[in-house]
Coordinates of C-alpha atoms and ligand atoms in Angstrom, one line a residue:
Chain A
M186 CA -95.0 33.7 -83.0
Q187 CA -94.1 31.9 -79.9
N188 CA -95.6 28.8 -81.5
R189 CA -94.0 28.7 -84.9
H190 CA -95.0 25.2 -85.5
S191 CA -98.7 25.7 -85.6
Q192 CA -99.8 27.2 -88.8
H193 CA -102.4 29.8 -89.6
I194 CA -105.5 28.4 -91.2
S195 CA -104.9 31.0 -93.9
R196 CA -101.9 29.8 -95.8
E197 CA -101.6 33.2 -97.5
F198 CA -101.3 34.9 -94.1
N199 CA -98.5 32.4 -93.1
D200 CA -96.7 33.3 -96.3
E201 CA -97.0 37.0 -95.8
L202 CA -95.5 36.8 -92.3
E203 CA -92.8 34.5 -93.5
T204 CA -91.9 36.9 -96.3
I205 CA -91.7 39.8 -93.9
R206 CA -89.5 37.8 -91.6
S207 CA -87.0 36.9 -94.4
Q208 CA -87.1 40.5 -95.7
V209 CA -86.0 41.7 -92.3
L210 CA -83.2 39.2 -92.2
R211 CA -82.1 40.3 -95.7
M212 CA -82.1 43.9 -94.6
G213 CA -80.1 42.9 -91.5
G214 CA -77.6 41.0 -93.8
L215 CA -77.2 44.1 -96.0
L216 CA -76.5 46.2 -92.9
E217 CA -73.9 43.7 -91.7
T218 CA -72.1 44.2 -95.0
Q219 CA -72.4 47.9 -94.8
L220 CA -71.1 48.0 -91.2
D221 CA -68.2 45.7 -92.1
K222 CA -67.2 47.9 -95.0
A223 CA -67.6 51.1 -93.0
I224 CA -65.3 49.8 -90.2
R225 CA -62.7 48.7 -92.7
A226 CA -62.9 52.0 -94.5
M227 CA -62.4 53.8 -91.3
L228 CA -59.5 51.7 -90.0
D229 CA -57.7 51.5 -93.3
N230 CA -58.4 55.1 -94.4
D231 CA -60.0 53.6 -97.6
Q232 CA -62.0 56.4 -99.3
A233 CA -63.2 54.3 -102.1
L234 CA -64.7 51.8 -99.7
A235 CA -66.2 54.7 -97.8
A236 CA -67.9 55.9 -101.0
E237 CA -69.3 52.4 -101.5
V238 CA -70.8 52.5 -98.1
K239 CA -72.4 55.8 -98.9
R240 CA -74.0 54.4 -102.0
G241 CA -75.0 51.2 -100.4
D242 CA -77.2 53.0 -97.8
A243 CA -80.0 53.5 -100.4
G244 CA -80.6 49.8 -100.5
I245 CA -81.2 49.7 -96.8
N246 CA -83.6 52.7 -97.0
R247 CA -85.5 51.0 -99.8
M248 CA -85.8 47.8 -97.8
E249 CA -87.1 49.7 -94.8
M250 CA -89.9 51.2 -97.0
E251 CA -90.7 47.8 -98.6
I252 CA -91.0 46.1 -95.3
D253 CA -93.0 49.0 -93.8
A254 CA -95.5 48.7 -96.7
A255 CA -95.8 45.0 -96.2
C256 CA -96.5 45.4 -92.5
I257 CA -99.1 48.1 -93.1
D258 CA -100.8 45.8 -95.6
V259 CA -100.9 43.0 -93.0
V260 CA -102.3 45.3 -90.4
A261 CA -105.0 46.6 -92.7
R262 CA -106.1 43.3 -94.2
R263 CA -105.4 40.7 -91.5
Q264 CA -106.0 42.7 -88.3
P265 CA -103.3 40.6 -86.6
A266 CA -103.7 39.7 -82.9
A267 CA -101.6 38.4 -80.1
S268 CA -98.2 37.0 -81.3
D269 CA -98.9 38.1 -84.9
L270 CA -99.6 41.6 -83.7
R271 CA -96.5 41.6 -81.5
F272 CA -94.5 40.3 -84.4
I273 CA -95.6 43.1 -86.8
I274 CA -95.0 45.8 -84.1
G275 CA -91.6 44.3 -83.4
V276 CA -90.8 44.4 -87.1
F277 CA -91.9 48.0 -87.4
K278 CA -89.5 49.0 -84.6
T279 CA -86.7 46.7 -85.7
I280 CA -86.5 48.0 -89.2
A281 CA -86.5 51.6 -88.0
D282 CA -83.5 50.7 -85.8
L283 CA -81.8 49.0 -88.7
E284 CA -82.3 52.0 -91.0
R285 CA -80.7 54.3 -88.4
M286 CA -77.8 51.8 -88.0
G287 CA -77.3 52.3 -91.8
D288 CA -77.0 56.0 -91.2
E289 CA -74.5 55.5 -88.4
S290 CA -72.5 53.2 -90.6
K291 CA -72.2 55.9 -93.2
R292 CA -70.9 58.1 -90.4
V293 CA -68.3 55.5 -89.4
A294 CA -67.1 55.2 -93.0
K295 CA -66.8 59.0 -93.3
M296 CA -64.2 59.0 -90.5
S297 CA -61.7 57.4 -92.9
A298 CA -61.1 60.8 -94.4
A299 CA -59.4 62.1 -91.2
E300 CA -55.7 61.7 -90.9
R301 CA -56.0 59.8 -87.7
A302 CA -53.1 57.5 -88.3
S303 CA -50.5 60.1 -88.7
V304 CA -51.4 62.0 -85.5
L305 CA -52.7 59.5 -83.0
P306 CA -50.8 56.6 -81.5
V307 CA -51.5 53.3 -83.2
E308 CA -52.8 51.6 -80.0
I309 CA -56.0 53.7 -80.2
N310 CA -56.7 52.2 -83.6
A311 CA -56.6 48.8 -82.0
E312 CA -59.2 49.9 -79.4
L313 CA -61.4 51.2 -82.2
R314 CA -61.0 48.0 -84.1
H315 CA -62.0 46.0 -81.0
M316 CA -65.0 48.2 -80.4
G317 CA -66.0 47.6 -84.1
E318 CA -65.8 43.9 -83.5
L319 CA -67.9 44.1 -80.4
V320 CA -70.6 46.0 -82.3
Q321 CA -70.5 43.7 -85.3
G322 CA -70.9 40.8 -82.9
M323 CA -73.9 42.4 -81.3
L324 CA -75.5 43.0 -84.7
H325 CA -74.8 39.5 -85.8
D326 CA -76.2 37.9 -82.6
V327 CA -79.3 40.1 -82.5
L328 CA -80.2 39.2 -86.1
D329 CA -79.7 35.6 -85.2
A330 CA -81.9 36.0 -82.1
F331 CA -84.6 37.6 -84.3
A332 CA -84.3 34.8 -86.9
R333 CA -84.8 32.1 -84.2
L334 CA -87.1 34.3 -82.0
D335 CA -84.7 33.4 -79.2
D336 CA -85.3 35.5 -76.2
Q337 CA -82.3 34.2 -74.3
A338 CA -80.0 35.1 -77.1
A339 CA -81.6 38.5 -77.3
L340 CA -80.9 39.0 -73.6
A341 CA -77.3 38.0 -74.1
V342 CA -77.0 40.7 -76.8
A343 CA -78.5 43.3 -74.4
R344 CA -75.9 42.4 -71.9
Q345 CA -73.1 42.9 -74.4
D346 CA -73.9 46.5 -74.8
E347 CA -72.3 47.2 -71.4
R348 CA -68.9 46.2 -72.9
V349 CA -69.4 48.5 -75.9
D350 CA -70.3 51.4 -73.6
A351 CA -67.1 50.7 -71.5
K352 CA -65.0 50.8 -74.6
Y353 CA -66.7 54.0 -75.7
K354 CA -65.8 55.6 -72.4
L355 CA -62.2 54.5 -72.7
I356 CA -61.8 55.8 -76.2
T357 CA -63.4 59.2 -75.5
T358 CA -61.2 59.6 -72.4
E359 CA -58.1 58.9 -74.5
A360 CA -59.3 61.3 -77.2
M361 CA -59.7 64.1 -74.6
R362 CA -56.2 63.4 -73.3
F363 CA -54.7 63.7 -76.8
M364 CA -56.5 67.0 -77.3
A365 CA -55.2 68.3 -74.0
E366 CA -51.7 67.2 -74.7
D367 CA -51.3 68.2 -78.3
P368 CA -53.5 70.9 -79.9
A369 CA -52.4 69.7 -83.3
S370 CA -54.3 66.4 -82.7
V371 CA -57.7 68.0 -82.1
Q372 CA -59.2 67.3 -85.5
A373 CA -58.0 63.7 -85.5
A374 CA -59.2 63.2 -81.9
M375 CA -62.6 64.6 -82.8
S376 CA -62.9 62.2 -85.7
L377 CA -61.9 59.4 -83.4
M378 CA -64.7 60.4 -80.9
W379 CA -67.3 60.7 -83.7
A380 CA -66.4 57.2 -85.0
A381 CA -66.6 55.8 -81.5
R382 CA -69.9 57.6 -81.0
A383 CA -71.4 56.2 -84.1
L384 CA -70.3 52.7 -83.2
E385 CA -71.7 53.2 -79.7
R386 CA -75.1 54.2 -81.3
I387 CA -75.0 51.0 -83.4
G388 CA -74.5 49.0 -80.3
D389 CA -77.5 50.8 -78.6
R390 CA -79.7 50.0 -81.5
S391 CA -78.7 46.4 -81.5
Q392 CA -79.8 46.4 -77.9
N393 CA -83.1 48.0 -78.9
I394 CA -83.7 45.2 -81.4
A395 CA -82.9 42.7 -78.7
E396 CA -85.6 44.3 -76.6
H397 CA -88.0 44.1 -79.6
V398 CA -87.3 40.4 -79.9
I399 CA -88.0 39.9 -76.2
Y400 CA -91.2 41.8 -76.6
L401 CA -92.4 39.8 -79.6
V402 CA -91.6 36.5 -78.0
H403 CA -92.9 37.3 -74.5
G404 CA -95.2 40.3 -74.8
R405 CA -93.2 42.0 -72.2
D406 CA -92.0 45.5 -72.7
V407 CA -88.5 45.4 -71.2
R408 CA -87.3 48.8 -72.3
H409 CA -86.0 51.0 -69.5
L410 CA -85.7 48.1 -67.1
P411 CA -82.4 47.2 -65.4
L412 CA -80.8 44.3 -67.2
D413 CA -81.1 42.0 -64.2
D414 CA -84.8 42.5 -64.1
L415 CA -85.2 41.7 -67.8
F416 CA -86.8 38.4 -67.0
N417 CA -87.0 35.7 -64.5
P418 CA -87.7 32.5 -66.4
Q419 CA -90.6 30.7 -64.8
Chain B
M44 CA -107.6 14.6 -66.3
H45 CA -108.2 18.3 -66.1
A46 CA -108.6 18.4 -62.4
K47 CA -105.3 19.9 -61.6
K48 CA -105.5 22.6 -64.2
H49 CA -109.0 23.6 -63.1
N50 CA -107.7 24.0 -59.6
G51 CA -105.1 26.4 -60.8
E52 CA -107.6 28.4 -62.8
Q53 CA -109.9 28.6 -59.9
Q54 CA -107.2 29.9 -57.7
Q55 CA -106.3 32.5 -60.3
A56 CA -109.9 33.5 -60.7
S57 CA -110.5 34.0 -57.0
L58 CA -107.2 35.9 -56.7
L59 CA -108.3 38.3 -59.4
Q60 CA -111.7 38.6 -57.8
A61 CA -110.4 39.4 -54.4
E62 CA -109.1 42.7 -55.8
H63 CA -112.6 43.9 -56.9
D64 CA -115.5 44.9 -54.8
D65 CA -117.7 45.5 -57.8
V66 CA -118.4 41.9 -58.8
V67 CA -122.1 41.6 -59.5
V68 CA -122.2 38.2 -61.1
N69 CA -120.0 35.4 -59.8
I70 CA -120.0 32.0 -61.5
R71 CA -118.3 29.3 -59.5
D72 CA -117.5 25.8 -60.7
L73 CA -120.5 25.8 -63.0
S74 CA -121.1 22.5 -64.9
V75 CA -124.0 21.8 -67.2
W76 CA -125.2 18.6 -68.8
Y77 CA -127.8 18.0 -71.5
R78 CA -128.9 14.4 -70.7
Q79 CA -125.6 12.5 -70.3
R80 CA -123.5 15.0 -72.2
Q81 CA -121.5 17.5 -70.2
V82 CA -121.3 20.8 -72.1
L83 CA -119.9 23.2 -69.4
H84 CA -117.0 22.1 -67.3
D85 CA -116.4 23.8 -63.9
V86 CA -116.6 27.3 -65.4
N87 CA -115.4 30.2 -63.2
L88 CA -116.1 33.7 -64.3
Y89 CA -117.3 37.0 -62.8
L90 CA -118.8 40.1 -64.2
R91 CA -117.9 43.5 -62.8
E92 CA -120.5 46.2 -62.4
R93 CA -120.9 48.6 -65.3
H94 CA -118.3 46.9 -67.3
V95 CA -118.6 45.1 -70.6
T96 CA -117.3 41.5 -70.7
A97 CA -117.0 39.7 -74.0
L98 CA -117.4 36.0 -74.3
I99 CA -115.7 34.5 -77.3
G100 CA -115.1 30.9 -78.5
P101 CA -115.8 28.5 -81.3
S102 CA -119.3 27.5 -82.2
G103 CA -120.7 24.9 -79.9
C104 CA -118.3 25.7 -77.0
G105 CA -121.1 26.6 -74.6
K106 CA -121.4 30.3 -74.8
S107 CA -125.2 30.5 -75.1
T108 CA -125.6 27.7 -72.5
L109 CA -123.6 29.8 -70.1
L110 CA -125.7 32.9 -70.7
R111 CA -128.9 30.9 -70.2
C112 CA -127.6 29.8 -66.8
L113 CA -127.5 33.4 -65.6
N114 CA -131.2 33.9 -65.8
R115 CA -132.2 30.3 -65.3
L116 CA -133.5 29.8 -68.8
N117 CA -132.1 26.3 -68.7
D118 CA -134.8 25.5 -66.1
L119 CA -137.2 25.3 -68.9
D120 CA -135.4 22.2 -70.3
E121 CA -135.8 19.2 -68.1
R122 CA -133.0 17.3 -69.8
C123 CA -130.6 20.0 -68.6
R124 CA -128.8 19.5 -65.3
I125 CA -126.7 22.1 -63.6
N126 CA -124.1 22.0 -60.9
G127 CA -122.2 24.8 -59.3
E128 CA -123.1 28.2 -58.1
V129 CA -124.2 31.5 -59.7
M130 CA -124.2 34.4 -57.3
I131 CA -125.9 37.7 -58.4
N132 CA -125.4 40.6 -56.1
G133 CA -124.4 38.1 -53.4
R134 CA -127.5 36.0 -53.9
D135 CA -127.5 32.4 -55.0
I136 CA -129.9 32.4 -57.9
Y137 CA -130.4 28.6 -57.8
A138 CA -131.5 28.8 -54.2
P139 CA -135.0 27.3 -53.6
D140 CA -136.5 30.6 -52.6
E141 CA -135.2 32.5 -55.6
D142 CA -138.0 34.5 -57.5
V143 CA -137.3 33.5 -61.1
V144 CA -139.6 36.2 -62.5
S145 CA -137.8 39.0 -60.8
L146 CA -134.5 37.4 -61.6
R147 CA -135.3 37.5 -65.3
R148 CA -136.3 41.1 -64.9
E149 CA -133.0 41.8 -63.3
V150 CA -131.0 39.9 -66.0
G151 CA -132.2 40.9 -69.4
M152 CA -131.3 38.8 -72.4
V153 CA -131.1 39.3 -76.1
F154 CA -131.1 36.0 -78.0
Q155 CA -128.8 34.9 -80.7
R156 CA -131.6 35.0 -83.3
P157 CA -133.7 38.1 -83.1
N158 CA -137.1 36.8 -82.1
P159 CA -139.7 39.6 -82.2
F160 CA -143.2 38.4 -81.2
P161 CA -145.7 38.5 -84.1
K162 CA -147.2 41.7 -82.6
S163 CA -146.8 45.4 -83.2
I164 CA -143.5 47.2 -82.6
F165 CA -145.1 48.9 -79.6
D166 CA -146.5 45.7 -78.1
N167 CA -143.1 44.0 -78.4
V168 CA -141.4 46.6 -76.4
A169 CA -144.3 47.0 -74.0
Y170 CA -144.5 43.3 -73.5
G171 CA -142.3 43.0 -70.4
L172 CA -143.8 46.2 -68.9
R173 CA -147.3 44.8 -69.1
L174 CA -146.1 41.5 -67.5
L175 CA -144.9 43.6 -64.7
G176 CA -148.4 45.1 -64.3
M177 CA -147.9 48.4 -66.0
T178 CA -151.2 49.5 -67.6
A179 CA -151.3 53.3 -67.6
R180 CA -151.2 54.2 -71.3
V181 CA -149.1 57.4 -70.9
E182 CA -146.6 55.6 -68.8
L183 CA -146.3 52.7 -71.2
Q184 CA -145.8 55.1 -74.1
E185 CA -143.1 56.9 -72.3
Q186 CA -141.2 53.8 -71.3
V187 CA -141.5 52.3 -74.8
R188 CA -140.2 55.5 -76.3
Q189 CA -137.2 55.6 -74.0
A190 CA -136.4 52.0 -74.7
L191 CA -136.5 52.5 -78.4
Q192 CA -134.4 55.6 -78.2
A193 CA -131.8 53.8 -76.0
A194 CA -131.7 51.0 -78.6
A195 CA -131.2 53.6 -81.4
L196 CA -134.3 52.5 -83.2
W197 CA -136.8 55.3 -82.3
D198 CA -136.2 57.5 -85.3
E199 CA -136.8 54.7 -87.7
V200 CA -140.0 53.4 -86.2
R201 CA -141.7 56.4 -84.5
D202 CA -144.2 56.7 -87.3
R203 CA -145.2 53.1 -87.5
L204 CA -145.2 51.9 -83.9
H205 CA -148.4 49.9 -84.5
N206 CA -147.2 48.1 -87.5
S207 CA -146.1 44.5 -87.2
A208 CA -142.5 44.0 -85.8
L209 CA -142.0 41.3 -88.4
E210 CA -141.9 43.9 -91.2
L211 CA -138.7 45.3 -89.8
S212 CA -135.4 44.5 -91.4
S213 CA -133.3 41.9 -89.5
G214 CA -130.9 44.6 -88.2
Q215 CA -133.9 46.6 -87.0
Q216 CA -135.4 43.5 -85.4
Q217 CA -132.1 43.1 -83.6
R218 CA -132.4 46.5 -82.1
L219 CA -136.0 45.9 -81.4
V220 CA -135.3 43.0 -79.2
I221 CA -132.6 45.0 -77.4
A222 CA -135.2 47.7 -76.8
R223 CA -137.6 45.0 -75.5
A224 CA -134.9 43.9 -73.0
L225 CA -134.1 47.4 -72.0
A226 CA -137.7 48.4 -71.4
V227 CA -137.9 46.6 -68.1
Q228 CA -134.7 48.2 -66.9
P229 CA -132.6 45.2 -66.1
K230 CA -129.3 45.6 -64.2
I231 CA -127.5 43.0 -66.2
L232 CA -127.7 42.6 -69.9
L233 CA -126.8 39.4 -71.7
L234 CA -126.3 39.9 -75.5
D235 CA -125.9 36.8 -77.6
E236 CA -124.3 37.8 -80.9
P237 CA -126.4 41.0 -81.1
A238 CA -124.6 42.2 -84.2
S239 CA -124.6 39.1 -86.4
N240 CA -127.2 40.6 -88.8
L241 CA -125.9 44.1 -89.0
D242 CA -124.2 46.1 -91.7
P243 CA -120.8 47.7 -90.7
I244 CA -122.4 51.1 -89.9
S245 CA -125.3 49.6 -87.9
M246 CA -122.7 47.4 -86.1
L247 CA -120.7 50.4 -85.1
K248 CA -123.9 52.1 -83.9
L249 CA -124.7 49.1 -81.9
E250 CA -121.2 49.2 -80.4
E251 CA -121.8 52.9 -79.5
L252 CA -125.1 51.9 -77.9
I253 CA -123.3 49.3 -75.8
A254 CA -120.7 51.8 -74.8
S255 CA -123.5 54.2 -73.7
L256 CA -125.4 51.4 -71.9
K257 CA -122.3 50.6 -69.9
I258 CA -123.0 53.7 -67.7
D259 CA -126.1 51.9 -66.3
Y260 CA -125.7 48.3 -67.1
T261 CA -123.4 45.3 -66.5
I262 CA -123.1 43.7 -69.9
L263 CA -122.0 40.3 -71.1
I264 CA -121.7 40.0 -74.9
V265 CA -121.1 36.9 -77.0
T266 CA -119.6 37.7 -80.4
H267 CA -117.8 35.8 -83.1
N268 CA -116.3 39.0 -84.3
M269 CA -113.0 39.3 -82.6
Q270 CA -112.5 42.9 -83.5
Q271 CA -115.9 43.7 -82.1
A272 CA -115.0 42.0 -78.8
A273 CA -111.7 43.9 -78.7
R274 CA -113.6 47.2 -79.4
V275 CA -116.5 47.0 -77.0
S276 CA -115.3 45.1 -74.0
D277 CA -113.3 45.8 -70.9
F278 CA -112.7 42.1 -70.2
T279 CA -112.7 39.1 -72.4
A280 CA -113.3 35.4 -71.6
F281 CA -112.3 32.7 -74.0
M282 CA -114.2 29.4 -73.9
D283 CA -113.4 26.2 -75.7
G284 CA -115.0 22.8 -75.5
G285 CA -117.1 23.9 -72.5
E286 CA -114.1 25.1 -70.5
L287 CA -113.3 28.6 -69.6
V288 CA -109.7 28.8 -70.9
E289 CA -108.7 32.3 -70.2
F290 CA -110.2 35.5 -68.7
S291 CA -108.3 38.8 -68.8
A292 CA -108.5 42.4 -69.5
T293 CA -109.3 42.7 -73.2
G294 CA -106.2 44.5 -74.3
E295 CA -104.1 41.9 -72.6
L296 CA -106.0 39.0 -74.0
F297 CA -105.6 40.3 -77.6
T298 CA -101.9 41.2 -77.4
T299 CA -100.5 38.7 -74.9
P300 CA -102.8 35.8 -74.2
K301 CA -101.5 33.5 -71.5
Q302 CA -102.8 30.2 -72.9
R303 CA -101.7 28.6 -76.1
R304 CA -105.3 27.7 -77.0
T305 CA -106.4 31.3 -76.8
E306 CA -103.4 32.3 -78.9
D307 CA -104.3 29.8 -81.6
Y308 CA -107.9 30.8 -81.6
I309 CA -107.5 34.5 -81.9
T310 CA -104.7 34.3 -84.4
G311 CA -106.6 31.9 -86.5
R312 CA -104.2 28.9 -86.2
Y313 CA -104.9 25.2 -86.1
G314 CA -105.1 24.1 -82.5
Ligands
LIG91 N1 -131.2 22.2 -75.6 C1 -130.1 21.5 -75.8 N2 -130.1 20.2 -75.8 C2 -129.1 19.4 -76.0 N3 -127.8 19.9 -76.3 C3 -127.7 21.2 -76.3 C4 -128.8 22.1 -76.1 N4 -128.4 23.4 -76.2 C5 -127.1 23.3 -76.5 N5 -126.7 22.0 -76.5 C6 -125.3 21.6 -76.8 O1 -124.4 22.2 -75.9 C7 -123.2 22.6 -76.6 C8 -123.0 24.1 -76.4 O2 -124.1 24.8 -77.2 P1 -124.2 26.4 -77.1 O3 -125.4 26.7 -77.9 O4 -124.1 26.8 -75.7 O5 -122.9 26.8 -78.0 P2 -122.4 28.2 -78.4 O6 -121.1 28.4 -77.9 O7 -123.4 29.2 -78.1 O8 -122.3 28.0 -80.0 P3 -122.7 29.1 -81.2 O9 -121.5 30.0 -81.3 O10 -122.8 28.3 -82.4 O11 -123.9 29.8 -80.8 C9 -123.4 22.2 -78.0 O12 -122.7 21.0 -78.2 C10 -124.9 22.0 -78.2 O13 -125.1 21.0 -79.1
LIG92 MG1 -124.7 30.4 -79.1

């Protein structure tokens, strides 16, 4: 839909695509809430909030199925071509990533059960909090890029992932150090690593979605390309 | 007004072409006028041997006109004026010494409306062969059978070859005129909306036929059915208002068209 201003001759088709687009954004919004709760549950050791995240995931799964069905319907009845086809394919991939990010959020929330705070130094919590903020920022920005079909914004999201990866490396190195220094901290350090791992995965999936946005805007498959090659604006 | 853009397109076309040594039809800067009215504007297009090229575009954009230029059918209309170059196998077909009869044998055409002659089925298919001087009965029968088989019509008409062609259904007539074109063994086959009268199954059979003909023929097919163009062709050209807007590999044109006009047309948007 690189030309969002010109409308399909079929108004119904326009409406169908528009509905799918807003459904994806709604699913994204739901995920933002889930992720926010999950990170808070983890940092504050809030089990009730963690349980809420667990229950909330069903809503995300349901939306994935709904959007999936709507896309299949469009493919079957409209035989979309060009930007419409790329849009539908981009949506298929995006919602699969969003659904997985929902699962990862549940994993993040689960880490609230571990008694991290009592065993690990408080500074590491700050690192985790910062990593959570980075990942939330990526998710927010990539949903925004999707909403506006903004390839530049999507590229910027893809670049942010490097910072998340760096943070992940730092946290795991620290966790290993705790384990080596104090066998009593193993369980807490493992929980820390799992939480960081889940956040890192969420960052990766935001990067995936950024690539889907670039594909649906440009028709270029930019997966597995070095970031600097992603595109050279003409 | 369009001069600059045309230049760009020409350059692009010749660049693409330089990569291929199997170009059998090469259309350069082709313009056509009917009386004062220009209906083709500097069209550049080439066909690669044993490939299917689809030609799509809105009604009246000049598709049939372009096809008629490839076997000089427009010569028959004295109001029609042509400028530019059509090279077939390296030969300028508008050169004064071109043999138009053998050109039309080389470039077979199936018209937009199936137009069987008011003769028997057999005589329709044998028509071109007789023009070429074939008289031996056995030989004629053999060629007619082969052509009808190639056009996937043989089984339906083998028992009534001497009935009038006009009693065939329109889908059968469509295949009959394809058989008539195939009988003289052209090298290049121009099909102008050959599936417009066919039910979905016959249409798929025709597409199968086109796929099998590709082994021997270079095919240019005009179709208003976008899915059909996407299914049968290797390359697709999009025309609009007498201009060739875009010419790409079919998969590319239907997923990532380069021109906004192509995009609007194939996605069904207002231009
Ligand atoms: N013999 C003719 N005399 C005058 N004008 C003609 C003649 N043949 C075609 N034209 C005009 O040339 C333009 C292109 O016609 P053409 O038949 O090539 O279109 P087309 O793309 O094949 O359309 P369709 O999809 O409806 O078959 C039209 O504006 C048509 O009116
Ligand atoms: Mg026509």
